[in-house]
Short mmCIF file of C-alpha atoms in Angstrom, two decimals:
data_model
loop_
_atom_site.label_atom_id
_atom_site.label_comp_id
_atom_site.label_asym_id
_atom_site.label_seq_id
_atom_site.Cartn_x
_atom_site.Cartn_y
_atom_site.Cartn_z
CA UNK A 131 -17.86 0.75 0.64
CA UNK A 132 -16.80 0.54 -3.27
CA UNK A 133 -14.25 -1.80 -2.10
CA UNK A 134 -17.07 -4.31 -0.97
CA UNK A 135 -18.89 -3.63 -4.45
CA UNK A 136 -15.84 -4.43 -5.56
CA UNK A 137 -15.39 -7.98 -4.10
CA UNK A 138 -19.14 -8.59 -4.44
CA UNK A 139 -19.41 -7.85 -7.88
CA UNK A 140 -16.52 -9.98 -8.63
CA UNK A 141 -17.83 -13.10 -6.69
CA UNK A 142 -21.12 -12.67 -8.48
CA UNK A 143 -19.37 -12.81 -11.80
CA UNK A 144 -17.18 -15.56 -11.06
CA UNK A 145 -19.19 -17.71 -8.29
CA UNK A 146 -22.34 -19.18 -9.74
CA UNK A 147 -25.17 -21.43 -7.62
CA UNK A 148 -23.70 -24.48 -7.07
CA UNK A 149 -25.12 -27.51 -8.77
CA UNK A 150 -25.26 -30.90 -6.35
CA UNK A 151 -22.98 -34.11 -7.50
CA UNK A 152 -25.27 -36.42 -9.37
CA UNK A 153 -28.15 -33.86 -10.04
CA UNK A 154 -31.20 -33.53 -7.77
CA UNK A 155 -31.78 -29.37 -6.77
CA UNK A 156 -29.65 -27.22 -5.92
CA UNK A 157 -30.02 -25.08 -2.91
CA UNK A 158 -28.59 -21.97 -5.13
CA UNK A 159 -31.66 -22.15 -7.08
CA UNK A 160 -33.87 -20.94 -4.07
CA UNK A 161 -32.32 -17.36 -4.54
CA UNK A 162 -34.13 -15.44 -7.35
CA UNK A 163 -31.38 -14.25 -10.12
CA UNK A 164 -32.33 -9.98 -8.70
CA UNK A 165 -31.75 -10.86 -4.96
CA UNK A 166 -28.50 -12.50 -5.75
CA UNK A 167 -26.39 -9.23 -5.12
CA UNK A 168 -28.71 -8.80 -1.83
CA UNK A 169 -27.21 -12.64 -1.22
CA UNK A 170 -24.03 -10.96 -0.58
CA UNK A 171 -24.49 -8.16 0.55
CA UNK A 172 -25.95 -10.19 4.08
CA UNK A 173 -22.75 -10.53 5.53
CA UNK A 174 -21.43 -6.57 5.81
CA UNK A 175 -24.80 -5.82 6.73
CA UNK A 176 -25.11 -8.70 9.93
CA UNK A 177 -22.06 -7.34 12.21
CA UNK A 178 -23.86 -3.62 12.03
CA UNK A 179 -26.85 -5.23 14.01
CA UNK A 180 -24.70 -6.62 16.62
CA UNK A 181 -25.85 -10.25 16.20
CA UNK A 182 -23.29 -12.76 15.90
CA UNK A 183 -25.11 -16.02 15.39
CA UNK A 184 -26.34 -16.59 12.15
CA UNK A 185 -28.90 -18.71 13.72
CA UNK A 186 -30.50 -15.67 15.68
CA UNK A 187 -30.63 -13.57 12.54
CA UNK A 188 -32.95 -16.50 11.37
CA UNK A 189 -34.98 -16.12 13.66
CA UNK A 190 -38.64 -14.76 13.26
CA UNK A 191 -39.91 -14.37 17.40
CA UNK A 192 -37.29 -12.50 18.99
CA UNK A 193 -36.06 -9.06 19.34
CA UNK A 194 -32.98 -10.11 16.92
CA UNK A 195 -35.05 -10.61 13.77
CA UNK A 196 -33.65 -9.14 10.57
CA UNK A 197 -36.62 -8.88 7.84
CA UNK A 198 -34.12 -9.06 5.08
CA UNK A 199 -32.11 -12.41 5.15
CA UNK A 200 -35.61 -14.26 6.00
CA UNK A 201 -36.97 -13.15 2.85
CA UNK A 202 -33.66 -13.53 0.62
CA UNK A 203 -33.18 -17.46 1.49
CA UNK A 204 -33.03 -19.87 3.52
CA UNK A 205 -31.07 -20.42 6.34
CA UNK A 206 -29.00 -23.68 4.66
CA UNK A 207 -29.00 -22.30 1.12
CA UNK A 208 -27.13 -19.90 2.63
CA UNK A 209 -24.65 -21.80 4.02
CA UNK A 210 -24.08 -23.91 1.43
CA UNK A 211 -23.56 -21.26 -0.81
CA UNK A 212 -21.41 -18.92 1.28
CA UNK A 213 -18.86 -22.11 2.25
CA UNK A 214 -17.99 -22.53 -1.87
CA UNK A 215 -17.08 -19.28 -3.05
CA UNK A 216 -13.76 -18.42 -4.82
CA UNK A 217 -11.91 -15.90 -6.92
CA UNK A 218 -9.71 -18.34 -8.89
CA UNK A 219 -9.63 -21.17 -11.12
CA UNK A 220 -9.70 -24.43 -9.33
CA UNK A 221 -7.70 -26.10 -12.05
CA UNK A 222 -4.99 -23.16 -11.79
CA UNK A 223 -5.07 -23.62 -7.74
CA UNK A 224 -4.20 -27.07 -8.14
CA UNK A 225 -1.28 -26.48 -10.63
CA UNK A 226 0.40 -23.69 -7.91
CA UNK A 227 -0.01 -26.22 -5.08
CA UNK A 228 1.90 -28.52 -6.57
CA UNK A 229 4.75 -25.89 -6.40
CA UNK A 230 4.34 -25.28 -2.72
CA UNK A 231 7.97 -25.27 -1.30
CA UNK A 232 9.42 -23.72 -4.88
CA UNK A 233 10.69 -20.61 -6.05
CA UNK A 234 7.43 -20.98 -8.79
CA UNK A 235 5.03 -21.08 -6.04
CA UNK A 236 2.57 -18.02 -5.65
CA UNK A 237 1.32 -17.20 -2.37
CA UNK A 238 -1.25 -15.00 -3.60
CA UNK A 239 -2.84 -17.15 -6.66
CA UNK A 240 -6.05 -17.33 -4.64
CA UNK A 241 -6.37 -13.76 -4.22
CA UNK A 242 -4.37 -12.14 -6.79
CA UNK A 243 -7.72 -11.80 -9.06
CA UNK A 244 -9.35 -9.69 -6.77
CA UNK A 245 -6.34 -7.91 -5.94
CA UNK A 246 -5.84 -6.90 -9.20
CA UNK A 247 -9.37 -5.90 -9.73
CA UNK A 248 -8.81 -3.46 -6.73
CA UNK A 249 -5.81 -2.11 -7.85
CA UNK A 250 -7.56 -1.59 -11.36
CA UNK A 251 -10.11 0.40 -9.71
CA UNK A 252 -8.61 2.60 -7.45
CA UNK A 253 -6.06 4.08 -10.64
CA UNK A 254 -9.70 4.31 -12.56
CA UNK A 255 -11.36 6.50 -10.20
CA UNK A 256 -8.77 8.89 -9.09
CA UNK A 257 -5.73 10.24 -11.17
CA UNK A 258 -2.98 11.90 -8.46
CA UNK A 259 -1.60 15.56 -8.30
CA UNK A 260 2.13 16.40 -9.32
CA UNK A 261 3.07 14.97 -5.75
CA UNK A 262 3.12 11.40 -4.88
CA UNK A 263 4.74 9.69 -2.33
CA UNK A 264 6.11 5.81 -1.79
CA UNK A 265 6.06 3.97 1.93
CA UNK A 266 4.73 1.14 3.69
CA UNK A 267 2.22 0.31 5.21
CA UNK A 268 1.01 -2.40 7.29
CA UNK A 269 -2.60 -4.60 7.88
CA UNK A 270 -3.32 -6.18 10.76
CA UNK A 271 -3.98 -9.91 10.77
CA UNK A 272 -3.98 -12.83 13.09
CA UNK A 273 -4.12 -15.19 10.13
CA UNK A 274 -0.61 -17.59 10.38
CA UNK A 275 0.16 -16.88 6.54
CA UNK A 276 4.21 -17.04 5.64
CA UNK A 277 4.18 -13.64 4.47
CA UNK A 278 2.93 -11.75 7.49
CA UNK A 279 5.76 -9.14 8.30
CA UNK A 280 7.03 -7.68 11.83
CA UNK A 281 8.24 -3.76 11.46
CA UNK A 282 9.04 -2.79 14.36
CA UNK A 283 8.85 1.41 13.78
CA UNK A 284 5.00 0.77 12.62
CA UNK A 285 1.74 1.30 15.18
CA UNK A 286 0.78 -2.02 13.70
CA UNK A 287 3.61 -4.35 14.37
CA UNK A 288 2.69 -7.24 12.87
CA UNK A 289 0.41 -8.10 9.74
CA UNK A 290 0.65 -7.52 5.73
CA UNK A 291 2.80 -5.49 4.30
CA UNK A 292 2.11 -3.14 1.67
CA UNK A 293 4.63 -1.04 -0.66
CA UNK A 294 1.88 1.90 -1.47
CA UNK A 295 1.68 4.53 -4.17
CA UNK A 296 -0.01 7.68 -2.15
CA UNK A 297 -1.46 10.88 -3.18
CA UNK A 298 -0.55 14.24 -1.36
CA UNK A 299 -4.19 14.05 0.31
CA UNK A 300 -3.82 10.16 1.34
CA UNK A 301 -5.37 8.42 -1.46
CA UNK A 302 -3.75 5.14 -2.36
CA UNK A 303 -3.14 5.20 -5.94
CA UNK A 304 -1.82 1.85 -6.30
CA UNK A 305 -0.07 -0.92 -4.44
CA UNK A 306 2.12 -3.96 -4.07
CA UNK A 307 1.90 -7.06 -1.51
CA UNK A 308 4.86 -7.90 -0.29
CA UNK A 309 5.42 -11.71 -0.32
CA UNK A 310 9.20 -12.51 0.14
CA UNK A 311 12.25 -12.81 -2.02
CA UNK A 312 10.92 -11.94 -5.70
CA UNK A 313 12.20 -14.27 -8.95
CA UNK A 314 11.60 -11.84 -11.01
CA UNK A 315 13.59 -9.16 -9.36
CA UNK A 316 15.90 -6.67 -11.90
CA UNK A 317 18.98 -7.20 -9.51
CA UNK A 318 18.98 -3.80 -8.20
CA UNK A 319 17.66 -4.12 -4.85
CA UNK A 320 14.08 -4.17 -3.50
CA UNK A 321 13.86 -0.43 -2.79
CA UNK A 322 14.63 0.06 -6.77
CA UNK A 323 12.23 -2.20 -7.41
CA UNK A 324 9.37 -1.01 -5.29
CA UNK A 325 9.20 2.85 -6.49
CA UNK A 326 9.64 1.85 -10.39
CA UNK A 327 7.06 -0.47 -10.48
CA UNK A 328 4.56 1.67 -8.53
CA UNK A 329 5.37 4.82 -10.46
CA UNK A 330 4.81 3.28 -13.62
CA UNK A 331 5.14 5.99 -16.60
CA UNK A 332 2.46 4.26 -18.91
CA UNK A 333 -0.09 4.96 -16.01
CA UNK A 334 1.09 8.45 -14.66
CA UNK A 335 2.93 10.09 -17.87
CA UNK A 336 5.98 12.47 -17.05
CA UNK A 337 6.63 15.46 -14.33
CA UNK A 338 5.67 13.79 -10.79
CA UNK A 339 7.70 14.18 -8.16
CA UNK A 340 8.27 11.43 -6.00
CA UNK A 341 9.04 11.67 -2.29
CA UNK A 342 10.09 8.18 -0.15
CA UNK A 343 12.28 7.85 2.62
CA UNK A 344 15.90 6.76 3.23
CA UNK A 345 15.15 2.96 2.62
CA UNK A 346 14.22 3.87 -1.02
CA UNK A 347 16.74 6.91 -1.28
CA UNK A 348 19.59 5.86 -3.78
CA UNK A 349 21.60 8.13 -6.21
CA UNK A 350 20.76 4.91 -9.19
CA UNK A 351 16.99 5.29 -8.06
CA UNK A 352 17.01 8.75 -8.36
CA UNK A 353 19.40 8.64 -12.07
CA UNK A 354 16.51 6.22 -13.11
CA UNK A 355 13.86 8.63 -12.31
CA UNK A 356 15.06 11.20 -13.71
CA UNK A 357 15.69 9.64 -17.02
CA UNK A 358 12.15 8.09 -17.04
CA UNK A 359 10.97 12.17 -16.50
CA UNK A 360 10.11 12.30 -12.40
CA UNK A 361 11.27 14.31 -9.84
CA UNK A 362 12.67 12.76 -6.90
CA UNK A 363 13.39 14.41 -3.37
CA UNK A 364 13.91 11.85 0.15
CA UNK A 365 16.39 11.49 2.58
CA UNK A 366 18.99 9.37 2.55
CA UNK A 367 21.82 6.85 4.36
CA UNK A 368 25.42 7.84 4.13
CA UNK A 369 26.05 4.01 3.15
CA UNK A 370 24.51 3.65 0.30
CA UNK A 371 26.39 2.75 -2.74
CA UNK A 372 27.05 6.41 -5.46
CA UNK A 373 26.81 8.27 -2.19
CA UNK A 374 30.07 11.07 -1.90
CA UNK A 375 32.10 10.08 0.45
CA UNK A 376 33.84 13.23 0.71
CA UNK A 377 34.75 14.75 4.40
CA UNK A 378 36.23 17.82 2.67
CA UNK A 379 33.85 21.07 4.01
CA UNK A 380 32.21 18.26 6.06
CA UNK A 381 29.48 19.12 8.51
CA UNK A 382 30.83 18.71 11.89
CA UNK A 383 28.60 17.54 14.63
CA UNK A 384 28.73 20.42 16.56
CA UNK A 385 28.08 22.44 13.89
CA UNK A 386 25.40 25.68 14.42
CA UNK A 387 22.07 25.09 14.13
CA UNK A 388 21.13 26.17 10.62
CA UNK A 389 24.11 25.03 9.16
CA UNK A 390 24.31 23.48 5.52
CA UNK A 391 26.72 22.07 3.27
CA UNK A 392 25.74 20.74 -0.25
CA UNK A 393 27.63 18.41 -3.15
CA UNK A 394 25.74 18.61 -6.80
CA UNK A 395 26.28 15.66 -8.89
CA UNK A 396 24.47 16.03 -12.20
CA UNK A 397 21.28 16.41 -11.87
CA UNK A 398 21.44 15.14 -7.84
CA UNK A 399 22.02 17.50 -5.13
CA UNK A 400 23.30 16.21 -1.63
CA UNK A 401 22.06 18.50 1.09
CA UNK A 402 22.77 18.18 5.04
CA UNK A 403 21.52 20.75 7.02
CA UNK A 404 21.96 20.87 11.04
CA UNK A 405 18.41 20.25 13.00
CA UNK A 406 18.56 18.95 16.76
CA UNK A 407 20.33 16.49 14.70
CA UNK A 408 22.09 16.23 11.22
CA UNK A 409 19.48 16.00 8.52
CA UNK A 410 20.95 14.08 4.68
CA UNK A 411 18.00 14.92 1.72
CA UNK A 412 18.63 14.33 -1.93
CA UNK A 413 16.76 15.52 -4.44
CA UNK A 414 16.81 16.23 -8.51
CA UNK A 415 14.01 19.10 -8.26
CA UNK A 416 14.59 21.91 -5.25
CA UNK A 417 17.96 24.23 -5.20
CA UNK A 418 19.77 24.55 -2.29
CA UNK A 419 18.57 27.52 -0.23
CA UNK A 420 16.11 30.35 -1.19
CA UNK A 421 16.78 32.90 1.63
CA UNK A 422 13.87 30.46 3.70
CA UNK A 423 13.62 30.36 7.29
CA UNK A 424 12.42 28.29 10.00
CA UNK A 425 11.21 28.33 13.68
CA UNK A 426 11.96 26.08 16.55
CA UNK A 427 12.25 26.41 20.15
CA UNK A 428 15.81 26.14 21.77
CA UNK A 429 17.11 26.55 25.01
CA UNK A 430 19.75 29.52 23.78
CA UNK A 431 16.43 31.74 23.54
CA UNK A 432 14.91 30.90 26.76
CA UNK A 433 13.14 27.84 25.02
CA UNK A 434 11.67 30.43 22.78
CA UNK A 435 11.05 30.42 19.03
CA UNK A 436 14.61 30.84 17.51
CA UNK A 437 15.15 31.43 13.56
CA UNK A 438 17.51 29.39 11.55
CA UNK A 439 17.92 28.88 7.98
CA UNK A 440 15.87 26.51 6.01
CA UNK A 441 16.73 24.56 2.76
CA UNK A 442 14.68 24.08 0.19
CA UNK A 443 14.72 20.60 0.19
CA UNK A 444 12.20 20.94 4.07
CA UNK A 445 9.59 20.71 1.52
CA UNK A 446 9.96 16.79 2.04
CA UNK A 447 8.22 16.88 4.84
#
């Protein structure tokens, strides 16, 4: 709901009654300045009657009549007013469609107001706890826009995709759309790019830490955070570039379950530890183990509960 106060507000402040070419009246001046808000607020209130047909919400003899919209406008001001609304300037539309095919072009100039204004709002209302996390996340759409995504690990396979800034009770904090190849990119990848733009240090200050998986995980990401006074713990892939490479005290893949071998770098700590499967975290905040246990069922115990040692680092999850 303050999402759709949101966009209404907005539309009211930047979509005014239209005025007909060549004078004469204009059907925006039927609606009374006070019922303008109630103007808008007509569409999120039709689809919780169940009537479809803006035609049948007109109505006045039938079972289907809605007092409100009757007594707001008329049927054709309506119309006429909800086909013209926008949350851009014209003029600046026109400029960015003369870009279309270009590196220049924005696919979100339309929209990127009221994006904006969101984003604005949910970092006003809400200020996270010491731990914040960085993913994606994915809206469904059926719209054929060029920057609709396909991930194939998500519930919702195809749709928008969303780098988000999350709270550790869900709240999204802030966020980016993701719209293709970025000009103004720093050079060091996308995942670098992602988690220092959402955990920006002029909003948040100093002492988060900041979990993400392994397609953010890098040893530069995690220098830079560091340095910029976050905390960083996620897993990691053994390919990525800093990574040691080392096979010296190795874990070997039949190793006990339980197992763990560490490499400290600095201020970054390498940990594997041996799950059902081998398990690579890195983090600048947690030691290695704390004398921490865990439970899981295996077959050596009769598929009962069997204890194994725990790193620190299980706190990612």
């Amino acid at each position: 709901m303050i999402v759709i106060f949101i966009f209404l507000e907005y539309l009211l402040m930047k979509n005014p009654p239209p005025v007909p070419e060549g004078g004469g009246r204009s059907l925006g001046e039927e609606v009374p300045t006070p019922l303008t808000r109630l103007l808008l607020a007509m569409p999120p209130l039709m689809p919780g009657h169940r009537i479809f047909r803006l035609g049948k919400q007109r109505q006045t003899l039938t079972l289907s009549h809605l007092n409100p919209p009757t007594t707001v406008m008329l049927r054709d001001s309506f119309r006429a007013i909800a086909s013209n609304p926008h949350m851009s300037d014209p003029e600046d539309d026109a400029v960015n469609d003369l870009k279309r095919g270009t590196k220049e072009y924005n696919h979100l100039q339309k929209v990127s107001p009221i994006l904006e204004l969101i984003r604005n709002r949910c970092k006003s209302f809400y200020h996270p706890r010491q731990h914040i996390s960085v993913d994606e996340r994915m809206v469904a759409t059926k719209a054929r826009l060029p920057i609709k995504q396909y991930m194939k690990a998500k519930p919702t396979k195809w749709g928008l995709k969303f780098f988000v800034l999350a709270d550790v009770n869900g709240y999204t904090v802030d966020y980016r759309l993701y719209t293709g190849r970025n000009g103004a990119a720093t050079g060091k990848g996308l995942c670098f790019d992602v988690v220092t733009t959402l955990g920006n240090k002029d909003y948040l200050g100093s002492g988060y830490i900041v979990y993400c998986d392994n397609f953010y995980s890098s040893p530069r990401l995690f220098h830079h955070l560091s340095q910029q006074g976050f905390g960083a713990c996620g897993t990691y892939r053994q390919n990525r570039v800093g990574v040691p490479k080392t096979q010296e005290n190795a874990l070997k893949a039949n190793a006990a379950r339980g197992s763990i071998r560490w490499i400290r770098e600095g201020e970054l700590l390498f940990v594997k530890w041996m799950d059902t499967r081998e398990v690579s975290i890195l983090t600048t905040v947690h030691p290695v183990y704390t004398g921490g246990d865990c439970h899981a069922v295996a077959a050596e115990c009769r598929w009962g509960l069997q204890s194994c040692p725990c790193p620190q680092t299980h706190s990612y999850q």
